[in-house]
Structures are given as structure tokens and as C-alpha cells.
PDB file of C-alpha atoms in Angstrom:
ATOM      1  CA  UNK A   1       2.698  15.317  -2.204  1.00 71.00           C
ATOM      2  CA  UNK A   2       1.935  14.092  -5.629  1.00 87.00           C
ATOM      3  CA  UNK A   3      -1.456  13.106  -5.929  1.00 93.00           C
ATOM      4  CA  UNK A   4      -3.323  10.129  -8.222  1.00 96.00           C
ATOM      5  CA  UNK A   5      -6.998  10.370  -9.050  1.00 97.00           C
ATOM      6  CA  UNK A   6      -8.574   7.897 -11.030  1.00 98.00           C
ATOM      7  CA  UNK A   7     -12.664   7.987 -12.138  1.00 98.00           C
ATOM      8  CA  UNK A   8     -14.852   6.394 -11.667  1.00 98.00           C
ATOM      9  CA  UNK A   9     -14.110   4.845  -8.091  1.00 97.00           C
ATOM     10  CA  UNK A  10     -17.083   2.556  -9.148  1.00 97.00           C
ATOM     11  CA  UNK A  11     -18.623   1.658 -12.077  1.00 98.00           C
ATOM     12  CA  UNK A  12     -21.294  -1.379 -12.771  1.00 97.00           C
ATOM     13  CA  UNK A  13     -22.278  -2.336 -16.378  1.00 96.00           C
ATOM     14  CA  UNK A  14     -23.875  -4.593 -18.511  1.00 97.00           C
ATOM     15  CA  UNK A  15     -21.722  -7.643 -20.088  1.00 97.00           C
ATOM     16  CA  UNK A  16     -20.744  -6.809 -23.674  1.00 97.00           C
ATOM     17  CA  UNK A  17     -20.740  -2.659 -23.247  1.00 97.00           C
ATOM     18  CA  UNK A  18     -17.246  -1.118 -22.532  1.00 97.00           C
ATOM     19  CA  UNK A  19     -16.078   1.035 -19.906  1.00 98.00           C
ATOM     20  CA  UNK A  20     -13.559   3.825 -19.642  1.00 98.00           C
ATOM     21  CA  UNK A  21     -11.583   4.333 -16.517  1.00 98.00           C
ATOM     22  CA  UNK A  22      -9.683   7.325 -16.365  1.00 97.00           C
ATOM     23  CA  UNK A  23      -6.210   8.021 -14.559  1.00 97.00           C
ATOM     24  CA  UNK A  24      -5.016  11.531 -13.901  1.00 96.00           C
ATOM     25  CA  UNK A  25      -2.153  13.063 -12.314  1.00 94.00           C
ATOM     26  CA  UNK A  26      -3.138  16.130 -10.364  1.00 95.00           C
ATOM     27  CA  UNK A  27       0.235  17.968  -9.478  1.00 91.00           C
ATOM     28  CA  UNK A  28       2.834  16.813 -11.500  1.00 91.00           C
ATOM     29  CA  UNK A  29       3.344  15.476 -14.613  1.00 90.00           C
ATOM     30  CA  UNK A  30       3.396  11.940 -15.367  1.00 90.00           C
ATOM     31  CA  UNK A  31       5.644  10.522 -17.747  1.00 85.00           C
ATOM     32  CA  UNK A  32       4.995   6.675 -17.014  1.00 90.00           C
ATOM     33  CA  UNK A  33       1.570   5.369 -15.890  1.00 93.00           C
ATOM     34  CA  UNK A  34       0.997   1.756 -14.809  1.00 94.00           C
ATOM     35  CA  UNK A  35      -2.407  -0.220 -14.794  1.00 97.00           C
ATOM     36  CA  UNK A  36      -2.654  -2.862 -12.526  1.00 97.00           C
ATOM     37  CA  UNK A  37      -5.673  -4.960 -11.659  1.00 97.00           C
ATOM     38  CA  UNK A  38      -6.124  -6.887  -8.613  1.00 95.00           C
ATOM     39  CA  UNK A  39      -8.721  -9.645  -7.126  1.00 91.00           C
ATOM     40  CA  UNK A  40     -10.297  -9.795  -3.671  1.00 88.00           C
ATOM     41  CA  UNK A  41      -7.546 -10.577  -1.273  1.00 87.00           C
ATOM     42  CA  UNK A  42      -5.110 -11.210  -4.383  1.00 90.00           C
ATOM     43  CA  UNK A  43      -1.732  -8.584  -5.003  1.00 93.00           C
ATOM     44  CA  UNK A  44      -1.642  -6.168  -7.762  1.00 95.00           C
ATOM     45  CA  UNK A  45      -0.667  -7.562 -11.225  1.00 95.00           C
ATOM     46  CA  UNK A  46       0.670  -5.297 -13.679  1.00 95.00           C
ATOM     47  CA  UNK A  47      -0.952  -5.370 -16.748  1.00 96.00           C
ATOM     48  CA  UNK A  48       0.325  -2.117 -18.663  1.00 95.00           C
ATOM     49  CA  UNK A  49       2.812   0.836 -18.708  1.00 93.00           C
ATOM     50  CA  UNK A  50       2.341   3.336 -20.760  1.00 91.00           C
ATOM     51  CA  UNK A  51       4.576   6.389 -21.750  1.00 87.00           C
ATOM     52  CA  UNK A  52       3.152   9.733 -22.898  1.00 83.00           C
ATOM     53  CA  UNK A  53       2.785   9.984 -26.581  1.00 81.00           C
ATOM     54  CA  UNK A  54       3.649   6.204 -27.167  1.00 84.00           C
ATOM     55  CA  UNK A  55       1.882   2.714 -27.178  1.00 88.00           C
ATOM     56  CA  UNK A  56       1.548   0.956 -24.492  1.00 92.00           C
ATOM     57  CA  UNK A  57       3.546  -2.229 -23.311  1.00 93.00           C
ATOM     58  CA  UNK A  58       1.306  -5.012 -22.051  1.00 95.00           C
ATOM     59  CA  UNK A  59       2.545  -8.052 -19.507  1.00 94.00           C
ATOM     60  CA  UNK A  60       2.287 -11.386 -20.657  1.00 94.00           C
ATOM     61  CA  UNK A  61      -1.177 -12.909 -20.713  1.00 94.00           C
ATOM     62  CA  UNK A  62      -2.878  -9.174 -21.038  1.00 96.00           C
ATOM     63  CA  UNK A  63      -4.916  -8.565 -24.120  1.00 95.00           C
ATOM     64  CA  UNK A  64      -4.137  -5.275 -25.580  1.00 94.00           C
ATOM     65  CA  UNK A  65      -7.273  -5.618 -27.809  1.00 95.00           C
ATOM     66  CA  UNK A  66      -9.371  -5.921 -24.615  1.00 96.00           C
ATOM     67  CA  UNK A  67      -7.684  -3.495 -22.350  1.00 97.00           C
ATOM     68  CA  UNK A  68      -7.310  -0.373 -24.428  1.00 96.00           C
ATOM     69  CA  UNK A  69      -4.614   2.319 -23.082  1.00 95.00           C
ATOM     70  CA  UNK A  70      -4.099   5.905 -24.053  1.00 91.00           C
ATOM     71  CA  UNK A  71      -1.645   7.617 -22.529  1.00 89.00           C
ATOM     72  CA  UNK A  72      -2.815  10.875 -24.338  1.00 83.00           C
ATOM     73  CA  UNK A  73      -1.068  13.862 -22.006  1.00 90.00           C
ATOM     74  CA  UNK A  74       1.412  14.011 -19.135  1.00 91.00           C
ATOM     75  CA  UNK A  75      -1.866  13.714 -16.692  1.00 94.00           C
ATOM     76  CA  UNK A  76      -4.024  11.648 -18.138  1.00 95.00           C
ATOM     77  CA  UNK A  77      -4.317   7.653 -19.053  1.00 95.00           C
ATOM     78  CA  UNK A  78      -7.237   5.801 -19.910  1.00 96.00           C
ATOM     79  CA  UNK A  79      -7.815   2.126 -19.609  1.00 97.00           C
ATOM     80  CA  UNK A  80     -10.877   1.052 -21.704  1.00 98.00           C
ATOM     81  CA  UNK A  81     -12.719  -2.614 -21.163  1.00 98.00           C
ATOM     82  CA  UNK A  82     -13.984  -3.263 -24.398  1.00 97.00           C
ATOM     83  CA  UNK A  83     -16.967  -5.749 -24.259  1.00 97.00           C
ATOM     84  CA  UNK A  84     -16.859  -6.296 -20.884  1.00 97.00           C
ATOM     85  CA  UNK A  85     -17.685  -9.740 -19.400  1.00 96.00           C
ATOM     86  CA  UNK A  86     -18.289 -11.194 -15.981  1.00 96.00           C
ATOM     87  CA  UNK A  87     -14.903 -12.036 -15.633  1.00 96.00           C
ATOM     88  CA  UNK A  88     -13.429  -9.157 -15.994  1.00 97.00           C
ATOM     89  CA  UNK A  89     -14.730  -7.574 -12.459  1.00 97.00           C
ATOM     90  CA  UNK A  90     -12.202  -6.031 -10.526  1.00 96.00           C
ATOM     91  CA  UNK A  91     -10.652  -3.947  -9.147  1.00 97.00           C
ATOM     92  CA  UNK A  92      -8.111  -1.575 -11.046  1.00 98.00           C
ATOM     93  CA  UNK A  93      -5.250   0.661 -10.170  1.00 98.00           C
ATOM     94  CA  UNK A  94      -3.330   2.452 -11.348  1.00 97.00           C
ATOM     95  CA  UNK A  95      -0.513   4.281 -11.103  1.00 95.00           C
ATOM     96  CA  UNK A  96       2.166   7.197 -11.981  1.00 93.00           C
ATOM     97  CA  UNK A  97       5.754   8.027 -11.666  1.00 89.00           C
ATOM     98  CA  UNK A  98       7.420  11.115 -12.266  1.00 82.00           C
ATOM     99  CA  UNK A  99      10.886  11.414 -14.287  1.00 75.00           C
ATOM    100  CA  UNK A 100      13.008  12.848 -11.385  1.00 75.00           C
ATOM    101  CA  UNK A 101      12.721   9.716  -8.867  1.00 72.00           C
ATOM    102  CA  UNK A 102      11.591   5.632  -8.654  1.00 64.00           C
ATOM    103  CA  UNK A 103       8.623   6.427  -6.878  1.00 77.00           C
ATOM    104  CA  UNK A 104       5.152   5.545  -8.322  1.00 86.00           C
ATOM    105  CA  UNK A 105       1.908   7.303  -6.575  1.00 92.00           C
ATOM    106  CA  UNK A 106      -1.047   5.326  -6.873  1.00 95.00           C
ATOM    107  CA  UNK A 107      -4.460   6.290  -7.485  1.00 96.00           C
ATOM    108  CA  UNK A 108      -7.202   5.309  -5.224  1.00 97.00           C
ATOM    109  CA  UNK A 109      -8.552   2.247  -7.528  1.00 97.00           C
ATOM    110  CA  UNK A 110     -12.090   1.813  -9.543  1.00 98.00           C
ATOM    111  CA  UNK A 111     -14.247  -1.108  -8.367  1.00 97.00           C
ATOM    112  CA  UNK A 112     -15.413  -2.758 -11.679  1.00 97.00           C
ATOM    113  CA  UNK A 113     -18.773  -5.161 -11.770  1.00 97.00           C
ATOM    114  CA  UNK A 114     -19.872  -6.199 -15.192  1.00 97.00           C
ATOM    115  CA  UNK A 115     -23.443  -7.679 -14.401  1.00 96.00           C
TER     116      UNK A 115
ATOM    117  CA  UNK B   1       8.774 -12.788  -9.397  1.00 37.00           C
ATOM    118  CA  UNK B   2       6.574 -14.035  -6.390  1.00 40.00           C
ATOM    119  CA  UNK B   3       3.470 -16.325  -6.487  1.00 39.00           C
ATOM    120  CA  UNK B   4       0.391 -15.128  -5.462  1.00 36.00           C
ATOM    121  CA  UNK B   5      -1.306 -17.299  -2.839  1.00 40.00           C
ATOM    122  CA  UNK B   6      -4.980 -18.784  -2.578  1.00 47.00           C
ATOM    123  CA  UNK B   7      -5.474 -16.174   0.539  1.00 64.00           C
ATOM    124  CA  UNK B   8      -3.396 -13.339   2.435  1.00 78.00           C
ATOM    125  CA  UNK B   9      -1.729 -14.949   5.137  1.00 91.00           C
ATOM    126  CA  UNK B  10      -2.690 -12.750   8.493  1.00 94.00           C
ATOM    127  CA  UNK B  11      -0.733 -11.270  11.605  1.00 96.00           C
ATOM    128  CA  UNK B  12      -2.642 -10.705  14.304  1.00 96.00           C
ATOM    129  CA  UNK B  13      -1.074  -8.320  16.726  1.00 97.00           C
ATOM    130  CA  UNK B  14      -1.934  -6.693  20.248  1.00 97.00           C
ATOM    131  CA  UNK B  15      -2.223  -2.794  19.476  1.00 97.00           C
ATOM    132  CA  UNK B  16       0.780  -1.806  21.125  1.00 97.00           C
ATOM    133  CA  UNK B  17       3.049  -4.220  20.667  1.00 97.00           C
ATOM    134  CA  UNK B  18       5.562  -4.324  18.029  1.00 97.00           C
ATOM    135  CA  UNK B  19       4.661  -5.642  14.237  1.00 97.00           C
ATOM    136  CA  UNK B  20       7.019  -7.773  11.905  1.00 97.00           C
ATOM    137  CA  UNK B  21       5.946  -8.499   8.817  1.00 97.00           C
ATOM    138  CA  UNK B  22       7.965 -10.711   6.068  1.00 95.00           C
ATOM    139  CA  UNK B  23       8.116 -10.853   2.587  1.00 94.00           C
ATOM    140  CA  UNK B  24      10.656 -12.944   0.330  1.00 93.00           C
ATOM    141  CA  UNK B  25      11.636 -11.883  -3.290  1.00 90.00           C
ATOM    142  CA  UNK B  26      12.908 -13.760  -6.043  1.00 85.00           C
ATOM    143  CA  UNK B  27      14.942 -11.435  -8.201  1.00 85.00           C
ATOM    144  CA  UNK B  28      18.820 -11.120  -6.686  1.00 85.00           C
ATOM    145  CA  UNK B  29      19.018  -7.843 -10.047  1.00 85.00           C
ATOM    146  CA  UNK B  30      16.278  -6.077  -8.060  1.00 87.00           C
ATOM    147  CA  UNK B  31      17.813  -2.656  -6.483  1.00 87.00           C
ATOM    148  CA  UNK B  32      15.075  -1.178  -5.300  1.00 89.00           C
ATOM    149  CA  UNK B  33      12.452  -1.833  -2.779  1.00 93.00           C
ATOM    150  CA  UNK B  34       9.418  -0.384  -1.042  1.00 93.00           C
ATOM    151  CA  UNK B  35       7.078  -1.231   1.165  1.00 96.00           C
ATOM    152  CA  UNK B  36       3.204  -0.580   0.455  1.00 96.00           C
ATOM    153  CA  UNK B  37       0.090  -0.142   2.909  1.00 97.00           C
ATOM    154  CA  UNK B  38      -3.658  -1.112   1.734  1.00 97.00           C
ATOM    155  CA  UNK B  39      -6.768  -0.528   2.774  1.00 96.00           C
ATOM    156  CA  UNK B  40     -10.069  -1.745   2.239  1.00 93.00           C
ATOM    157  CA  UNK B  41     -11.081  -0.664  -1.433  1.00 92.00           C
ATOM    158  CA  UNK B  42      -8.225   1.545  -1.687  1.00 94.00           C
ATOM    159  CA  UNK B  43      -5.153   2.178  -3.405  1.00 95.00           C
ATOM    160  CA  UNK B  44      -1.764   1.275  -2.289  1.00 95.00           C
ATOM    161  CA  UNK B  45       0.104   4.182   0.104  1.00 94.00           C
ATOM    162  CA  UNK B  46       3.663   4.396   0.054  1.00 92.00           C
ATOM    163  CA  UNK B  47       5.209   3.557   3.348  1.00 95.00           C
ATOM    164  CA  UNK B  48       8.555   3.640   2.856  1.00 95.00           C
ATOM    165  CA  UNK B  49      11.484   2.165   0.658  1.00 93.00           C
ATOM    166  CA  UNK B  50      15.101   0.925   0.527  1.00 94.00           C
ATOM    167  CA  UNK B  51      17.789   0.473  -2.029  1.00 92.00           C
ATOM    168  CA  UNK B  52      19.781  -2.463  -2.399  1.00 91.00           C
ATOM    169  CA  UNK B  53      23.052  -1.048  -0.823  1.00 93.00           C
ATOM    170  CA  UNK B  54      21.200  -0.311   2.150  1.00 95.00           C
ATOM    171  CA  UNK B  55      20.339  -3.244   5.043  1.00 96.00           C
ATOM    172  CA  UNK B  56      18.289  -0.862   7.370  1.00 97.00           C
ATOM    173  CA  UNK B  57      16.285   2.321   6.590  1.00 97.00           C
ATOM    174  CA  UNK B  58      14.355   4.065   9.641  1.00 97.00           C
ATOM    175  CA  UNK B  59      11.115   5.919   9.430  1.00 95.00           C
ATOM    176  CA  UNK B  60       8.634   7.265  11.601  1.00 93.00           C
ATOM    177  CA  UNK B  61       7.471   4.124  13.102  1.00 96.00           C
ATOM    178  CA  UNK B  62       8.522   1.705  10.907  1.00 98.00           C
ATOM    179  CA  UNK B  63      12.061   0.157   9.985  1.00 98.00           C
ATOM    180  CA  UNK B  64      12.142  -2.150   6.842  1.00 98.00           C
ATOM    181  CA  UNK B  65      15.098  -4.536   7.002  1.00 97.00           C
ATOM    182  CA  UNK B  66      16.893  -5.883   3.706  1.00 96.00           C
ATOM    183  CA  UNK B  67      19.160  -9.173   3.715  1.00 95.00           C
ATOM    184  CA  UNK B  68      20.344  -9.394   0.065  1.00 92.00           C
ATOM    185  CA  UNK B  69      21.738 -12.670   1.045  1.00 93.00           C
ATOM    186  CA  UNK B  70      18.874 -14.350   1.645  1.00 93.00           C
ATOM    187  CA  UNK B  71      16.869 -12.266  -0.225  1.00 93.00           C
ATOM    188  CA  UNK B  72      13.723 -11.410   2.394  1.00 94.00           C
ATOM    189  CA  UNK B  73      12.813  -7.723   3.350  1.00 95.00           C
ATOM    190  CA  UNK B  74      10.795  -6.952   6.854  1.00 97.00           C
ATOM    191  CA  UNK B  75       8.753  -3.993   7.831  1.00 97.00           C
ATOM    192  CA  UNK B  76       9.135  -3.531  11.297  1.00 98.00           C
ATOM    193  CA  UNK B  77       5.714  -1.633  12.746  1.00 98.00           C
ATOM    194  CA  UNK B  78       6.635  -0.128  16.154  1.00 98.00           C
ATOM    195  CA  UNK B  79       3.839   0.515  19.215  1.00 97.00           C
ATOM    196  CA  UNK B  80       1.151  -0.849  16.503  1.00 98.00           C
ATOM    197  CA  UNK B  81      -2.147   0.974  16.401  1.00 97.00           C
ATOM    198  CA  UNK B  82      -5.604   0.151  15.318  1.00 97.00           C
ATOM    199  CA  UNK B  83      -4.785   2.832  12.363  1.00 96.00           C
ATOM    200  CA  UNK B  84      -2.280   0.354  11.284  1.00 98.00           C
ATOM    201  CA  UNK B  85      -4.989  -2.467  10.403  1.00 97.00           C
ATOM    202  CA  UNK B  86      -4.477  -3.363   6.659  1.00 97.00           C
ATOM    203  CA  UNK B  87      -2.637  -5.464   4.215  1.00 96.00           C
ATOM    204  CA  UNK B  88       0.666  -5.061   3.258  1.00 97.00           C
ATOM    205  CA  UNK B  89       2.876  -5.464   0.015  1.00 96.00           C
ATOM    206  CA  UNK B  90       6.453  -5.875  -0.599  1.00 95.00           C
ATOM    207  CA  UNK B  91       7.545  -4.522  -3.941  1.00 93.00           C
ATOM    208  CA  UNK B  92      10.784  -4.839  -5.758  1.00 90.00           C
ATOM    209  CA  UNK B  93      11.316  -2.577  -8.193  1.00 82.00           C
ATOM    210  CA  UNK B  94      13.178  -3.994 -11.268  1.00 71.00           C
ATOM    211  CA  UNK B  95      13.792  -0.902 -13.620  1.00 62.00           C
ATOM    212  CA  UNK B  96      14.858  -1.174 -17.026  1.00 50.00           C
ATOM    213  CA  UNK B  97      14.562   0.687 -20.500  1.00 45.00           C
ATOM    214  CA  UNK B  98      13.733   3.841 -19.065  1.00 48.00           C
ATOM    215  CA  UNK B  99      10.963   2.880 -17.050  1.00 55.00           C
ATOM    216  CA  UNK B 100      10.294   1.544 -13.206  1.00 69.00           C
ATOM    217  CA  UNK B 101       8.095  -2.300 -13.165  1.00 77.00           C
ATOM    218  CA  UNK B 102       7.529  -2.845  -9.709  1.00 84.00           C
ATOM    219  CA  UNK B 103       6.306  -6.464  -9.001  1.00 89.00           C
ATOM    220  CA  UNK B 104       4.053  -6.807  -6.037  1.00 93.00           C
ATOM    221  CA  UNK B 105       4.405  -9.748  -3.524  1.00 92.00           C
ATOM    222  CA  UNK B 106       1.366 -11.677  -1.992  1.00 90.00           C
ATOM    223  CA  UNK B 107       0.590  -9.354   0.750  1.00 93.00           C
ATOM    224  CA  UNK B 108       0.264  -9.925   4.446  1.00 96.00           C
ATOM    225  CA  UNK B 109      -2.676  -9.024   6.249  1.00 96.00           C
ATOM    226  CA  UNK B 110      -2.348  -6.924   9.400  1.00 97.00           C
ATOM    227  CA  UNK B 111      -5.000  -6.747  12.599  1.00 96.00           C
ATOM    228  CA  UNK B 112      -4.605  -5.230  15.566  1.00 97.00           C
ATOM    229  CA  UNK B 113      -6.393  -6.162  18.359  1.00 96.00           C
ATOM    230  CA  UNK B 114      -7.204  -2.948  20.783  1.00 92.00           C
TER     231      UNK B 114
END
């Protein structure tokens, strides 16, 4: 099966530092990744999507200045939280899909806590 | 798309017994939808899917059920186990430019009782 791995599964920082979550695509090669970020007992919101080689397209309401993507390879994405604030723990996901079928595999999430 | 609630609304079930779980969408262009499984501090799994000219799609265990016409989608969890115990999404999956968006609905949270 095609397999998501995202790192750190937990990070915990101080408000005003930034913090780079990385998204990888083990076994295939991902030519659309998705960042989504989700509150306790809340659904997934899409923030992102990001194609390989190309800047990223943000939902409304996401600031593209705060949330950083780099969709650098065919396996890797990066989300950066650039000074990071209280309110921006949570819990973020994301995601790829290959070119040959609809499906997106997710990865298994990165618990964020800005202190 | 759909509105996300103040909390998951919860099905309690005997393990056993047979699951239904409901979820509404909003978009009538959406072609393409898939059902997701939770757990705690994890990602969402892929259960299983369905495409709009479909009504009924059969898996191992589970049966998701599309009515286009009034635009809700089940997931039907047969002989429900303690395993099973999570919270599930709805997703419709409304593709354009070269790319899939998948909109998540509120969730529904699943407990079996043993």
C-alpha cells in the first residue's frame, strides 16, 4: 500500500519560534500533497495543496505568510509555522495522492503545542 | 460544503450488532466519495469509496450507500467490533484543475460496547 509519514508526530515550542513539519511519501511518488489541520473533536479543514515544483494554493481564510509550503520533490512537503502562537496548536495532516487514481493516503498527523 | 459542529455527534452500538452511520453533503457536482476511519491522534484510514454512478458498493464488512437524490451517503458497519471504535468522516471529493479537494464532513463518533 502507499504509505504517508509525516515528522515530527509531536512537537512543543515556544510562542514566536517556528516549526517545520515534514510530509513524505515513502513508496510512490506524490504529485499533489494536501495540508489539513484539525481541532479536538473538529473535521479536517484543508488549508493547502501543493503540486511538485509549483506554489502552493491556500483555502480561504489560510495565511500563506504564516503557513509556509514547499513542495520541493515528488516525496517530500513541508509545512512551516512561522512565529508560532498559542492559537495555532493543533493537530496537522496531511496528505498525498498519486497521478494514476483519486485516492489520497494520509499521513499519521503531528500534534502541535506552542507553549 | 458541510458545517462543522460544536461536538461529534456519537453512535453507541452493541459490539455485534450492525452499525449505520449518516452523513449529508451539500455539493449535487461532487462525483466522488469515500468514507474515512479515525483514531485517537491518528491520521485518517481509507475505508472505502464510491462514485457517483454507483448507489451501493460492498466491502469487507462495510457497505456505504449513496442516494444522489437526497444527497446523504451511509456506511453500513456489519457484526461491529470493539476494533471498530472511532470517528468517522464522509468526504466528497470535488476534483477540478488537475487536482482532487476532498471536503471532510463533521464526523460521527463510533463506540462499541463489548
Amino acid at each position: 500500500g502507499a504509505v504517508v509519514s509525516q515528522h515530527p508526530s509531536r512537537v512543543i515550542c515556544k510562542s514566536g519560534t517556528s516549526v517545520k513539519i515534514e510530509c513524505r511519501s515513502l513508496d510512490f511518488q506524490a504529485t499533489t500533497m494536501f495540508w489539513y489541520r484539525q481541532f479536538p473533536k473538529k473535521s479536517l479543514m484543508l488549508m493547502a495543496t501543493s503540486n511538485e515544483g509549483s506554489k502552493a494554493t491556500y483555502e480561504q481564510g489560510v495565511e500563506k505568510d504564516k503557513f509556509l509550503i514547499n513542495h520541493a520533490s515528488l516525496t517530500l512537503s513541508t509545512l512551516t509555522v512561522t512565529s508560532a502562537h498559542p492559537e495555532d496548536s493543533s493537530f496537522y495532516i496531511c496528505s498525498a495522492s498519486r497521478e494514476s487514481d483519486n485516492e489520497q493516503f494520509f499521513g499519521p498527523g503531528t500534534r502541535l503545542t506552542v507553549l | 460544503g458541510e458545517s462543522v459542529g460544536l461536538h461529534l455527534p456519537t453512535l453507541s452500538v452493541q459490539e455485534g450488532d450492525n452499525s449505520i452511520i449518516n452523513c449529508a453533503y451539500s455539493n449535487s457536482a461532487s462525483d466522488y466519495f469515500i468514507w474515512y476511519k479515525q483514531e485517537s491522534g491518528k491520521g485518517p484510514q481509507f475505508i472505502i469509496d464510491i462514485r457517483s454512478n454507483m448507489d451501493k458498493r460492498q466491502g469487507q464488512r462495510v457497505t456505504v450507500l449513496l442516494n444522489k437524490t437526497v444527497k446523504h451517503l451511509s456506511l453500513q458497519i456489519a457484526a461491529t467490533q470493539p476494533g471498530d471504535s472511532a470517528v468517522y468522516f464522509c468526504a466528497e471529493n470535488m476534483g477540478s484543475g488537475g487536482y482532487q479537494k476532498v471536503t471532510f464532513g463533521t464526523g460521527t463518533k463510533l463506540q462499541v460496547i463489548p
